[in-house]
PDB file of C-alpha atoms and ligand atoms in Angstrom:
ATOM      1  CA  UNK A  13     201.389 155.660 -30.859  1.00 52.00           C
ATOM      2  CA  UNK A  14     204.989 154.609 -30.195  1.00 52.00           C
ATOM      3  CA  UNK A  15     204.711 155.848 -26.576  1.00 60.00           C
ATOM      4  CA  UNK A  16     201.568 153.759 -26.160  1.00 54.00           C
ATOM      5  CA  UNK A  17     203.432 150.676 -27.465  1.00 53.00           C
ATOM      6  CA  UNK A  18     206.329 151.186 -25.031  1.00 55.00           C
ATOM      7  CA  UNK A  19     203.949 151.875 -22.144  1.00 51.00           C
ATOM      8  CA  UNK A  20     202.016 148.652 -22.854  1.00 51.00           C
ATOM      9  CA  UNK A  21     205.273 146.677 -22.966  1.00 51.00           C
ATOM     10  CA  UNK A  22     206.413 148.287 -19.700  1.00 48.00           C
ATOM     11  CA  UNK A  23     203.146 147.356 -17.979  1.00 49.00           C
ATOM     12  CA  UNK A  24     203.291 143.800 -19.349  1.00 52.00           C
ATOM     13  CA  UNK A  25     206.938 143.366 -18.231  1.00 54.00           C
ATOM     14  CA  UNK A  26     205.907 144.570 -14.761  1.00 57.00           C
ATOM     15  CA  UNK A  27     203.079 142.040 -14.551  1.00 85.00           C
ATOM     16  CA  UNK A  28     205.237 139.156 -15.876  1.00 96.00           C
ATOM     17  CA  UNK A  29     206.367 136.902 -13.085  1.00 98.00           C
ATOM     18  CA  UNK A  30     208.891 134.030 -12.737  1.00 98.00           C
ATOM     19  CA  UNK A  31     207.613 130.626 -11.651  1.00 98.00           C
ATOM     20  CA  UNK A  32     209.466 127.401 -10.981  1.00 98.00           C
ATOM     21  CA  UNK A  33     207.416 124.265 -11.545  1.00 98.00           C
ATOM     22  CA  UNK A  34     209.232 121.173 -10.308  1.00 98.00           C
ATOM     23  CA  UNK A  35     207.720 118.218 -12.183  1.00 98.00           C
ATOM     24  CA  UNK A  36     206.160 120.375 -14.924  1.00 98.00           C
ATOM     25  CA  UNK A  37     206.870 117.932 -17.778  1.00 98.00           C
ATOM     26  CA  UNK A  38     203.732 115.773 -17.456  1.00 98.00           C
ATOM     27  CA  UNK A  39     200.381 115.573 -15.705  1.00 98.00           C
ATOM     28  CA  UNK A  40     199.265 118.270 -13.302  1.00 98.00           C
ATOM     29  CA  UNK A  41     202.571 120.150 -13.426  1.00 98.00           C
ATOM     30  CA  UNK A  42     202.436 120.381 -17.207  1.00 98.00           C
ATOM     31  CA  UNK A  43     198.852 121.736 -17.055  1.00 98.00           C
ATOM     32  CA  UNK A  44     200.054 124.409 -14.575  1.00 98.00           C
ATOM     33  CA  UNK A  45     202.958 125.339 -16.907  1.00 98.00           C
ATOM     34  CA  UNK A  46     200.579 125.757 -19.856  1.00 98.00           C
ATOM     35  CA  UNK A  47     198.209 127.953 -17.830  1.00 98.00           C
ATOM     36  CA  UNK A  48     201.047 130.191 -16.558  1.00 98.00           C
ATOM     37  CA  UNK A  49     202.428 130.586 -20.073  1.00 98.00           C
ATOM     38  CA  UNK A  50     198.920 131.569 -21.319  1.00 98.00           C
ATOM     39  CA  UNK A  51     199.030 134.275 -18.651  1.00 97.00           C
ATOM     40  CA  UNK A  52     202.355 135.525 -20.084  1.00 97.00           C
ATOM     41  CA  UNK A  53     204.667 134.442 -17.277  1.00 98.00           C
ATOM     42  CA  UNK A  54     208.201 133.054 -17.441  1.00 98.00           C
ATOM     43  CA  UNK A  55     208.187 129.432 -16.396  1.00 98.00           C
ATOM     44  CA  UNK A  56     211.172 127.353 -15.359  1.00 98.00           C
ATOM     45  CA  UNK A  57     210.476 123.617 -15.387  1.00 98.00           C
ATOM     46  CA  UNK A  58     212.688 121.254 -13.462  1.00 98.00           C
ATOM     47  CA  UNK A  59     212.303 117.526 -14.167  1.00 98.00           C
ATOM     48  CA  UNK A  60     214.464 114.584 -15.158  1.00 97.00           C
ATOM     49  CA  UNK A  61     213.154 114.571 -18.762  1.00 98.00           C
ATOM     50  CA  UNK A  62     211.306 117.015 -21.005  1.00 97.00           C
ATOM     51  CA  UNK A  63     208.354 114.643 -21.045  1.00 97.00           C
ATOM     52  CA  UNK A  64     205.483 116.263 -22.908  1.00 97.00           C
ATOM     53  CA  UNK A  65     206.884 119.762 -22.532  1.00 98.00           C
ATOM     54  CA  UNK A  66     206.870 121.665 -25.812  1.00 96.00           C
ATOM     55  CA  UNK A  67     209.432 124.328 -26.830  1.00 97.00           C
ATOM     56  CA  UNK A  68     208.156 127.825 -26.078  1.00 98.00           C
ATOM     57  CA  UNK A  69     210.018 131.159 -25.651  1.00 98.00           C
ATOM     58  CA  UNK A  70     208.579 131.573 -22.094  1.00 98.00           C
ATOM     59  CA  UNK A  71     209.591 128.057 -20.952  1.00 98.00           C
ATOM     60  CA  UNK A  72     213.050 127.042 -19.769  1.00 98.00           C
ATOM     61  CA  UNK A  73     213.628 123.371 -19.002  1.00 98.00           C
ATOM     62  CA  UNK A  74     216.203 122.494 -16.362  1.00 97.00           C
ATOM     63  CA  UNK A  75     217.078 118.792 -16.357  1.00 96.00           C
ATOM     64  CA  UNK A  76     217.669 117.485 -12.828  1.00 96.00           C
ATOM     65  CA  UNK A  77     216.570 114.791 -10.423  1.00 97.00           C
ATOM     66  CA  UNK A  78     215.403 116.381  -7.149  1.00 97.00           C
ATOM     67  CA  UNK A  79     216.492 113.312  -5.219  1.00 95.00           C
ATOM     68  CA  UNK A  80     219.948 112.758  -6.683  1.00 89.00           C
ATOM     69  CA  UNK A  81     221.653 116.125  -7.049  1.00 76.00           C
ATOM     70  CA  UNK A  82     221.715 119.569  -5.461  1.00 90.00           C
ATOM     71  CA  UNK A  83     219.275 121.684  -7.477  1.00 92.00           C
ATOM     72  CA  UNK A  84     220.934 123.628 -10.322  1.00 93.00           C
ATOM     73  CA  UNK A  85     219.778 127.013  -9.054  1.00 93.00           C
ATOM     74  CA  UNK A  86     222.243 128.893 -11.242  1.00 91.00           C
ATOM     75  CA  UNK A  87     219.872 128.258 -14.183  1.00 90.00           C
ATOM     76  CA  UNK A  88     217.111 130.160 -12.364  1.00 97.00           C
ATOM     77  CA  UNK A  89     216.487 133.915 -12.135  1.00 98.00           C
ATOM     78  CA  UNK A  90     217.391 135.849  -8.938  1.00 98.00           C
ATOM     79  CA  UNK A  91     213.698 136.435  -8.153  1.00 98.00           C
ATOM     80  CA  UNK A  92     210.988 133.768  -8.107  1.00 98.00           C
ATOM     81  CA  UNK A  93     207.306 134.655  -7.530  1.00 98.00           C
ATOM     82  CA  UNK A  94     206.152 131.078  -7.161  1.00 98.00           C
ATOM     83  CA  UNK A  95     207.196 127.462  -6.727  1.00 98.00           C
ATOM     84  CA  UNK A  96     205.057 124.368  -7.252  1.00 99.00           C
ATOM     85  CA  UNK A  97     206.463 120.980  -6.243  1.00 98.00           C
ATOM     86  CA  UNK A  98     204.647 118.276  -8.282  1.00 98.00           C
ATOM     87  CA  UNK A  99     206.632 114.976  -8.091  1.00 98.00           C
ATOM     88  CA  UNK A 100     204.711 112.331  -6.184  1.00 98.00           C
ATOM     89  CA  UNK A 101     203.830 108.655  -6.034  1.00 96.00           C
ATOM     90  CA  UNK A 102     200.817 106.298  -5.919  1.00 94.00           C
ATOM     91  CA  UNK A 103     201.743 102.891  -4.534  1.00 94.00           C
ATOM     92  CA  UNK A 104     198.600 101.146  -3.247  1.00 96.00           C
ATOM     93  CA  UNK A 105     199.221  97.948  -1.315  1.00 97.00           C
ATOM     94  CA  UNK A 106     197.743  96.137   1.666  1.00 98.00           C
ATOM     95  CA  UNK A 107     199.562  97.190   4.826  1.00 98.00           C
ATOM     96  CA  UNK A 108     200.964  93.692   5.429  1.00 97.00           C
ATOM     97  CA  UNK A 109     202.729  93.839   2.019  1.00 97.00           C
ATOM     98  CA  UNK A 110     204.205  97.315   2.542  1.00 97.00           C
ATOM     99  CA  UNK A 111     207.928  97.162   3.328  1.00 97.00           C
ATOM    100  CA  UNK A 112     209.521  99.979   5.316  1.00 98.00           C
ATOM    101  CA  UNK A 113     211.630 100.771   2.222  1.00 98.00           C
ATOM    102  CA  UNK A 114     208.351 101.713   0.484  1.00 98.00           C
ATOM    103  CA  UNK A 115     207.496 104.138   3.284  1.00 98.00           C
ATOM    104  CA  UNK A 116     210.956 105.663   2.950  1.00 98.00           C
ATOM    105  CA  UNK A 117     210.683 105.991  -0.842  1.00 98.00           C
ATOM    106  CA  UNK A 118     207.292 107.695  -0.612  1.00 98.00           C
ATOM    107  CA  UNK A 119     208.584 109.997   2.162  1.00 98.00           C
ATOM    108  CA  UNK A 120     211.622 110.905   0.060  1.00 98.00           C
ATOM    109  CA  UNK A 121     209.865 111.892  -3.182  1.00 98.00           C
ATOM    110  CA  UNK A 122     206.814 113.521  -1.577  1.00 98.00           C
ATOM    111  CA  UNK A 123     208.270 115.258   1.452  1.00 98.00           C
ATOM    112  CA  UNK A 124     212.100 115.439   1.362  1.00 98.00           C
ATOM    113  CA  UNK A 125     212.162 116.428  -2.358  1.00 98.00           C
ATOM    114  CA  UNK A 126     209.856 119.320  -1.538  1.00 98.00           C
ATOM    115  CA  UNK A 127     211.950 120.345   1.479  1.00 98.00           C
ATOM    116  CA  UNK A 128     215.092 120.260  -0.636  1.00 98.00           C
ATOM    117  CA  UNK A 129     213.491 122.325  -3.403  1.00 98.00           C
ATOM    118  CA  UNK A 130     212.145 124.966  -1.065  1.00 98.00           C
ATOM    119  CA  UNK A 131     215.441 125.317   0.772  1.00 97.00           C
ATOM    120  CA  UNK A 132     217.336 125.636  -2.528  1.00 97.00           C
ATOM    121  CA  UNK A 133     215.215 128.549  -3.786  1.00 98.00           C
ATOM    122  CA  UNK A 134     214.072 130.225  -0.586  1.00 98.00           C
ATOM    123  CA  UNK A 135     216.276 133.281  -1.118  1.00 98.00           C
ATOM    124  CA  UNK A 136     214.887 133.739  -4.602  1.00 98.00           C
ATOM    125  CA  UNK A 137     211.330 133.544  -3.288  1.00 98.00           C
ATOM    126  CA  UNK A 138     212.239 136.116  -0.612  1.00 98.00           C
ATOM    127  CA  UNK A 139     213.462 138.513  -3.330  1.00 98.00           C
ATOM    128  CA  UNK A 140     209.861 138.994  -4.535  1.00 98.00           C
ATOM    129  CA  UNK A 141     207.480 141.334  -2.648  1.00 96.00           C
ATOM    130  CA  UNK A 142     205.022 138.485  -2.438  1.00 97.00           C
ATOM    131  CA  UNK A 143     205.601 134.880  -3.475  1.00 98.00           C
ATOM    132  CA  UNK A 144     203.745 131.621  -3.192  1.00 98.00           C
ATOM    133  CA  UNK A 145     204.668 127.951  -2.616  1.00 99.00           C
ATOM    134  CA  UNK A 146     202.270 125.197  -3.701  1.00 99.00           C
ATOM    135  CA  UNK A 147     202.540 121.614  -2.486  1.00 99.00           C
ATOM    136  CA  UNK A 148     200.458 118.482  -3.237  1.00 98.00           C
ATOM    137  CA  UNK A 149     198.813 116.102  -0.799  1.00 98.00           C
ATOM    138  CA  UNK A 150     196.065 113.540  -1.543  1.00 98.00           C
ATOM    139  CA  UNK A 151     192.435 113.018  -0.587  1.00 98.00           C
ATOM    140  CA  UNK A 152     193.628 109.939   1.312  1.00 98.00           C
ATOM    141  CA  UNK A 153     195.070 111.983   4.176  1.00 98.00           C
ATOM    142  CA  UNK A 154     191.760 113.575   5.251  1.00 97.00           C
ATOM    143  CA  UNK A 155     189.701 110.451   4.459  1.00 97.00           C
ATOM    144  CA  UNK A 156     190.944 107.015   5.462  1.00 97.00           C
ATOM    145  CA  UNK A 157     191.230 104.692   2.456  1.00 97.00           C
ATOM    146  CA  UNK A 158     192.398 101.041   2.423  1.00 97.00           C
ATOM    147  CA  UNK A 159     195.829 100.343   0.852  1.00 98.00           C
ATOM    148  CA  UNK A 160     196.926 103.990   1.116  1.00 98.00           C
ATOM    149  CA  UNK A 161     199.011 103.710   4.348  1.00 98.00           C
ATOM    150  CA  UNK A 162     202.367 104.625   2.832  1.00 98.00           C
ATOM    151  CA  UNK A 163     201.279 107.474   0.556  1.00 98.00           C
ATOM    152  CA  UNK A 164     198.838 108.883   3.150  1.00 98.00           C
ATOM    153  CA  UNK A 165     201.659 108.907   5.782  1.00 98.00           C
ATOM    154  CA  UNK A 166     204.015 110.770   3.405  1.00 98.00           C
ATOM    155  CA  UNK A 167     201.384 113.246   2.271  1.00 98.00           C
ATOM    156  CA  UNK A 168     200.306 113.788   5.875  1.00 98.00           C
ATOM    157  CA  UNK A 169     203.843 115.050   6.430  1.00 98.00           C
ATOM    158  CA  UNK A 170     203.444 117.392   3.417  1.00 98.00           C
ATOM    159  CA  UNK A 171     200.282 118.830   5.001  1.00 98.00           C
ATOM    160  CA  UNK A 172     202.186 119.397   8.251  1.00 98.00           C
ATOM    161  CA  UNK A 173     205.038 121.088   6.322  1.00 98.00           C
ATOM    162  CA  UNK A 174     202.493 123.337   4.557  1.00 99.00           C
ATOM    163  CA  UNK A 175     201.036 124.767   7.776  1.00 98.00           C
ATOM    164  CA  UNK A 176     204.328 125.016   9.582  1.00 98.00           C
ATOM    165  CA  UNK A 177     206.127 126.817   6.730  1.00 98.00           C
ATOM    166  CA  UNK A 178     203.115 129.048   6.088  1.00 98.00           C
ATOM    167  CA  UNK A 179     203.460 130.324   9.670  1.00 98.00           C
ATOM    168  CA  UNK A 180     207.240 130.651   9.530  1.00 98.00           C
ATOM    169  CA  UNK A 181     207.463 132.353   6.127  1.00 98.00           C
ATOM    170  CA  UNK A 182     204.511 134.783   6.502  1.00 98.00           C
ATOM    171  CA  UNK A 183     203.907 137.501   5.446  1.00 98.00           C
ATOM    172  CA  UNK A 184     206.293 137.476   2.463  1.00 98.00           C
ATOM    173  CA  UNK A 185     205.790 133.926   1.269  1.00 98.00           C
ATOM    174  CA  UNK A 186     202.439 132.111   1.263  1.00 99.00           C
ATOM    175  CA  UNK A 187     202.298 128.314   1.392  1.00 99.00           C
ATOM    176  CA  UNK A 188     199.255 126.274   0.394  1.00 99.00           C
ATOM    177  CA  UNK A 189     198.515 122.687  -0.581  1.00 99.00           C
ATOM    178  CA  UNK A 190     196.073 120.973  -2.925  1.00 99.00           C
ATOM    179  CA  UNK A 191     194.775 117.517  -1.962  1.00 98.00           C
ATOM    180  CA  UNK A 192     193.463 115.972  -5.178  1.00 98.00           C
ATOM    181  CA  UNK A 193     191.714 112.662  -5.678  1.00 98.00           C
ATOM    182  CA  UNK A 194     192.224 110.434  -8.739  1.00 98.00           C
ATOM    183  CA  UNK A 195     193.310 112.606 -11.674  1.00 98.00           C
ATOM    184  CA  UNK A 196     194.048 111.436 -15.200  1.00 98.00           C
ATOM    185  CA  UNK A 197     197.832 111.790 -15.430  1.00 98.00           C
ATOM    186  CA  UNK A 198     200.763 109.434 -16.155  1.00 97.00           C
ATOM    187  CA  UNK A 199     201.066 108.851 -12.407  1.00 96.00           C
ATOM    188  CA  UNK A 200     197.557 107.381 -12.307  1.00 96.00           C
ATOM    189  CA  UNK A 201     198.104 105.555 -15.635  1.00 94.00           C
ATOM    190  CA  UNK A 202     197.675 102.032 -14.285  1.00 91.00           C
ATOM    191  CA  UNK A 203     194.381 102.912 -12.617  1.00 94.00           C
ATOM    192  CA  UNK A 204     192.938 104.630 -15.698  1.00 96.00           C
ATOM    193  CA  UNK A 205     194.488 102.652 -18.544  1.00 94.00           C
ATOM    194  CA  UNK A 206     191.254 102.200 -20.555  1.00 95.00           C
ATOM    195  CA  UNK A 207     188.029 104.174 -21.210  1.00 96.00           C
ATOM    196  CA  UNK A 208     186.133 101.505 -19.253  1.00 96.00           C
ATOM    197  CA  UNK A 209     188.393 101.789 -16.180  1.00 97.00           C
ATOM    198  CA  UNK A 210     188.137 105.617 -16.316  1.00 97.00           C
ATOM    199  CA  UNK A 211     184.361 105.480 -16.506  1.00 97.00           C
ATOM    200  CA  UNK A 212     184.090 102.988 -13.676  1.00 97.00           C
ATOM    201  CA  UNK A 213     186.465 105.018 -11.497  1.00 97.00           C
ATOM    202  CA  UNK A 214     184.514 108.205 -12.309  1.00 98.00           C
ATOM    203  CA  UNK A 215     181.191 106.601 -11.340  1.00 97.00           C
ATOM    204  CA  UNK A 216     182.418 106.285  -7.749  1.00 96.00           C
ATOM    205  CA  UNK A 217     182.664 110.085  -7.358  1.00 98.00           C
ATOM    206  CA  UNK A 218     179.705 112.253  -6.313  1.00 98.00           C
ATOM    207  CA  UNK A 219     180.538 114.481  -9.355  1.00 98.00           C
ATOM    208  CA  UNK A 220     180.671 111.380 -11.559  1.00 98.00           C
ATOM    209  CA  UNK A 221     184.085 111.735 -13.138  1.00 98.00           C
ATOM    210  CA  UNK A 222     187.752 111.536 -12.254  1.00 98.00           C
ATOM    211  CA  UNK A 223     189.833 114.712 -12.207  1.00 98.00           C
ATOM    212  CA  UNK A 224     191.595 116.183 -15.230  1.00 98.00           C
ATOM    213  CA  UNK A 225     194.965 117.956 -14.924  1.00 98.00           C
ATOM    214  CA  UNK A 226     193.260 121.229 -15.987  1.00 98.00           C
ATOM    215  CA  UNK A 227     190.899 120.994 -12.982  1.00 98.00           C
ATOM    216  CA  UNK A 228     193.888 121.054 -10.706  1.00 98.00           C
ATOM    217  CA  UNK A 229     195.788 123.669 -12.784  1.00 98.00           C
ATOM    218  CA  UNK A 230     192.831 126.104 -12.371  1.00 98.00           C
ATOM    219  CA  UNK A 231     193.157 126.030  -8.601  1.00 98.00           C
ATOM    220  CA  UNK A 232     196.973 125.855  -8.706  1.00 98.00           C
ATOM    221  CA  UNK A 233     197.352 129.041 -10.751  1.00 98.00           C
ATOM    222  CA  UNK A 234     194.915 130.805  -8.404  1.00 98.00           C
ATOM    223  CA  UNK A 235     196.992 129.765  -5.416  1.00 98.00           C
ATOM    224  CA  UNK A 236     200.287 130.713  -7.087  1.00 98.00           C
ATOM    225  CA  UNK A 237     199.024 134.149  -8.156  1.00 98.00           C
ATOM    226  CA  UNK A 238     198.090 137.431  -6.481  1.00 97.00           C
ATOM    227  CA  UNK A 239     194.358 136.665  -6.507  1.00 97.00           C
ATOM    228  CA  UNK A 240     194.894 134.430  -3.470  1.00 98.00           C
ATOM    229  CA  UNK A 241     197.064 136.965  -1.626  1.00 98.00           C
ATOM    230  CA  UNK A 242     195.043 136.608   1.619  1.00 98.00           C
ATOM    231  CA  UNK A 243     195.330 132.867   1.767  1.00 98.00           C
ATOM    232  CA  UNK A 244     198.074 130.780   3.382  1.00 98.00           C
ATOM    233  CA  UNK A 245     198.457 127.566   5.346  1.00 98.00           C
ATOM    234  CA  UNK A 246     195.465 125.930   3.623  1.00 98.00           C
ATOM    235  CA  UNK A 247     195.044 122.332   2.430  1.00 98.00           C
ATOM    236  CA  UNK A 248     192.293 122.403  -0.176  1.00 98.00           C
ATOM    237  CA  UNK A 249     190.441 119.264  -1.286  1.00 98.00           C
ATOM    238  CA  UNK A 250     189.921 118.988  -5.048  1.00 98.00           C
ATOM    239  CA  UNK A 251     188.261 115.613  -5.344  1.00 98.00           C
ATOM    240  CA  UNK A 252     184.932 115.554  -7.179  1.00 98.00           C
ATOM    241  CA  UNK A 253     183.190 115.763  -3.810  1.00 98.00           C
ATOM    242  CA  UNK A 254     184.759 112.486  -2.582  1.00 97.00           C
ATOM    243  CA  UNK A 255     186.093 113.753   0.748  1.00 97.00           C
ATOM    244  CA  UNK A 256     182.865 115.333   1.983  1.00 97.00           C
ATOM    245  CA  UNK A 257     179.814 114.121   0.052  1.00 97.00           C
ATOM    246  CA  UNK A 258     177.987 110.801   0.237  1.00 90.00           C
ATOM    247  CA  UNK A 259     177.879 109.112  -3.185  1.00 76.00           C
TER     248      UNK A 259
HETATM  249  N1  NAP B 323     197.274 111.917 -10.397  1.00 56.01           N
HETATM  250  C1  NAP B 323     196.583 111.607  -9.289  1.00 56.01           C
HETATM  251  O1  NAP B 323     195.603 110.811  -9.314  1.00 56.01           O
HETATM  252  C2  NAP B 323     196.936 112.245  -7.968  1.00 56.01           C
HETATM  253  C3  NAP B 323     196.093 112.065  -6.883  1.00 56.01           C
HETATM  254  C4  NAP B 323     196.419 112.621  -5.647  1.00 56.01           C
HETATM  255  C5  NAP B 323     197.574 113.372  -5.513  1.00 56.01           C
HETATM  256  N2  NAP B 323     198.381 113.573  -6.616  1.00 56.01           N
HETATM  257  C6  NAP B 323     199.591 114.366  -6.452  1.00 56.01           C
HETATM  258  O2  NAP B 323     199.648 115.402  -7.381  1.00 56.01           O
HETATM  259  C7  NAP B 323     201.002 115.700  -7.719  1.00 56.01           C
HETATM  260  C8  NAP B 323     201.183 115.696  -9.253  1.00 56.01           C
HETATM  261  O3  NAP B 323     200.913 114.384  -9.704  1.00 56.01           O
HETATM  262  P1  NAP B 323     200.788 113.947 -11.257  1.00 56.01           P
HETATM  263  O4  NAP B 323     199.737 112.931 -11.327  1.00 56.01           O
HETATM  264  O5  NAP B 323     200.733 115.150 -12.138  1.00 56.01           O
HETATM  265  O6  NAP B 323     202.229 113.218 -11.455  1.00 56.01           O
HETATM  266  P2  NAP B 323     203.033 112.830 -12.774  1.00 56.01           P
HETATM  267  O7  NAP B 323     202.181 112.852 -13.976  1.00 56.01           O
HETATM  268  O8  NAP B 323     203.791 111.596 -12.418  1.00 56.01           O
HETATM  269  O9  NAP B 323     204.121 114.037 -12.892  1.00 56.01           O
HETATM  270  C9  NAP B 323     205.178 114.105 -12.011  1.00 56.01           C
HETATM  271  C10 NAP B 323     206.191 115.104 -12.483  1.00 56.01           C
HETATM  272  O10 NAP B 323     207.318 115.101 -11.573  1.00 56.01           O
HETATM  273  C11 NAP B 323     208.542 114.825 -12.298  1.00 56.01           C
HETATM  274  N3  NAP B 323     209.405 114.048 -11.432  1.00 56.01           N
HETATM  275  C12 NAP B 323     209.137 112.862 -10.860  1.00 56.01           C
HETATM  276  N4  NAP B 323     210.162 112.436 -10.122  1.00 56.01           N
HETATM  277  C13 NAP B 323     211.116 113.416 -10.214  1.00 56.01           C
HETATM  278  C14 NAP B 323     212.409 113.574  -9.706  1.00 56.01           C
HETATM  279  N5  NAP B 323     212.986 112.629  -8.923  1.00 56.01           N
HETATM  280  N6  NAP B 323     213.135 114.703  -9.976  1.00 56.01           N
HETATM  281  C15 NAP B 323     212.565 115.646 -10.778  1.00 56.01           C
HETATM  282  N7  NAP B 323     211.355 115.534 -11.299  1.00 56.01           N
HETATM  283  C16 NAP B 323     210.616 114.449 -11.039  1.00 56.01           C
HETATM  284  C17 NAP B 323     208.090 114.088 -13.560  1.00 56.01           C
HETATM  285  O11 NAP B 323     209.004 114.294 -14.642  1.00 56.01           O
HETATM  286  P3  NAP B 323     210.247 113.308 -14.981  1.00 56.01           P
HETATM  287  O12 NAP B 323     209.708 111.892 -14.864  1.00 56.01           O
HETATM  288  O13 NAP B 323     210.676 113.713 -16.338  1.00 56.01           O
HETATM  289  O14 NAP B 323     211.285 113.622 -13.951  1.00 56.01           O
HETATM  290  C18 NAP B 323     206.781 114.827 -13.876  1.00 56.01           C
HETATM  291  O15 NAP B 323     207.082 116.046 -14.541  1.00 56.01           O
HETATM  292  C19 NAP B 323     201.847 114.587  -7.006  1.00 56.01           C
HETATM  293  O16 NAP B 323     202.387 115.134  -5.821  1.00 56.01           O
HETATM  294  C20 NAP B 323     200.855 113.514  -6.690  1.00 56.01           C
HETATM  295  O17 NAP B 323     201.225 112.750  -5.549  1.00 56.01           O
HETATM  296  C21 NAP B 323     198.075 113.027  -7.827  1.00 56.01           C
END
């Protein structure tokens, strides 16, 4: 009986992996953290605040701003099996009102933050037999949408980074990207601030609702885990049918 107990613990410890979720304190990142913890993994969350993150023995919060400081990698384990970079932005303005500083800000948080994060933990990802990087784009890269010039340009760069790194880091590290449409998170708060706004926004989708963080976390945990071990360099639309179906 005792042997069986130790054997079970040994198998569980072997299956337990270490994940770093940058921006795991709210929204999509938080939903990914919850799903990974349900699966029994160790999750390190890096964000400026704890946000809605609850205390849990499998969760370690590392307070840092990806743009301001070098990442505090000493707080992380030697081996990482996965990294998701979730910080992003939604600034929708007519092109004539977009200053170049806005383009720079969007580029910084969406692309350069991801570059900085990946470079900081690359050795730790290489320590694992197989590891996975997950980045976020937007539906507005593959489908032209008015007022999205700045964010679409920045996320277009993220899609380029995804494919380029996937080629360079194969076969040990896989790199994939999710391109969501409107999802109910604090980032989209202004667009979905009432039940009426959320319903009206949802009605514009072929699948008749906006996304929920859990929708994205389902795909994200698949891409971070071994089940997707033959998949790299992909940008996957998760958008209620918006990018490909007529409404
Ligand atoms: N929600 C949508 O409708 C939507 C649509 C298309 C694409 N996306 C993309 O999906 C991804 C996730 O979006 P989301 O809606 O879940 O965003 P969110 O709710 O705003 O969450 C962003 C997370 O990133 C952290 N963060 C932001 N700036 C940071 C910084 N400088 N340093 C460290 N951490 C930082 C935030 O925590 P702190 O504030 O505590 O630092 C938070 O944990 C983004 O890349 C976004 O562009 C979202």
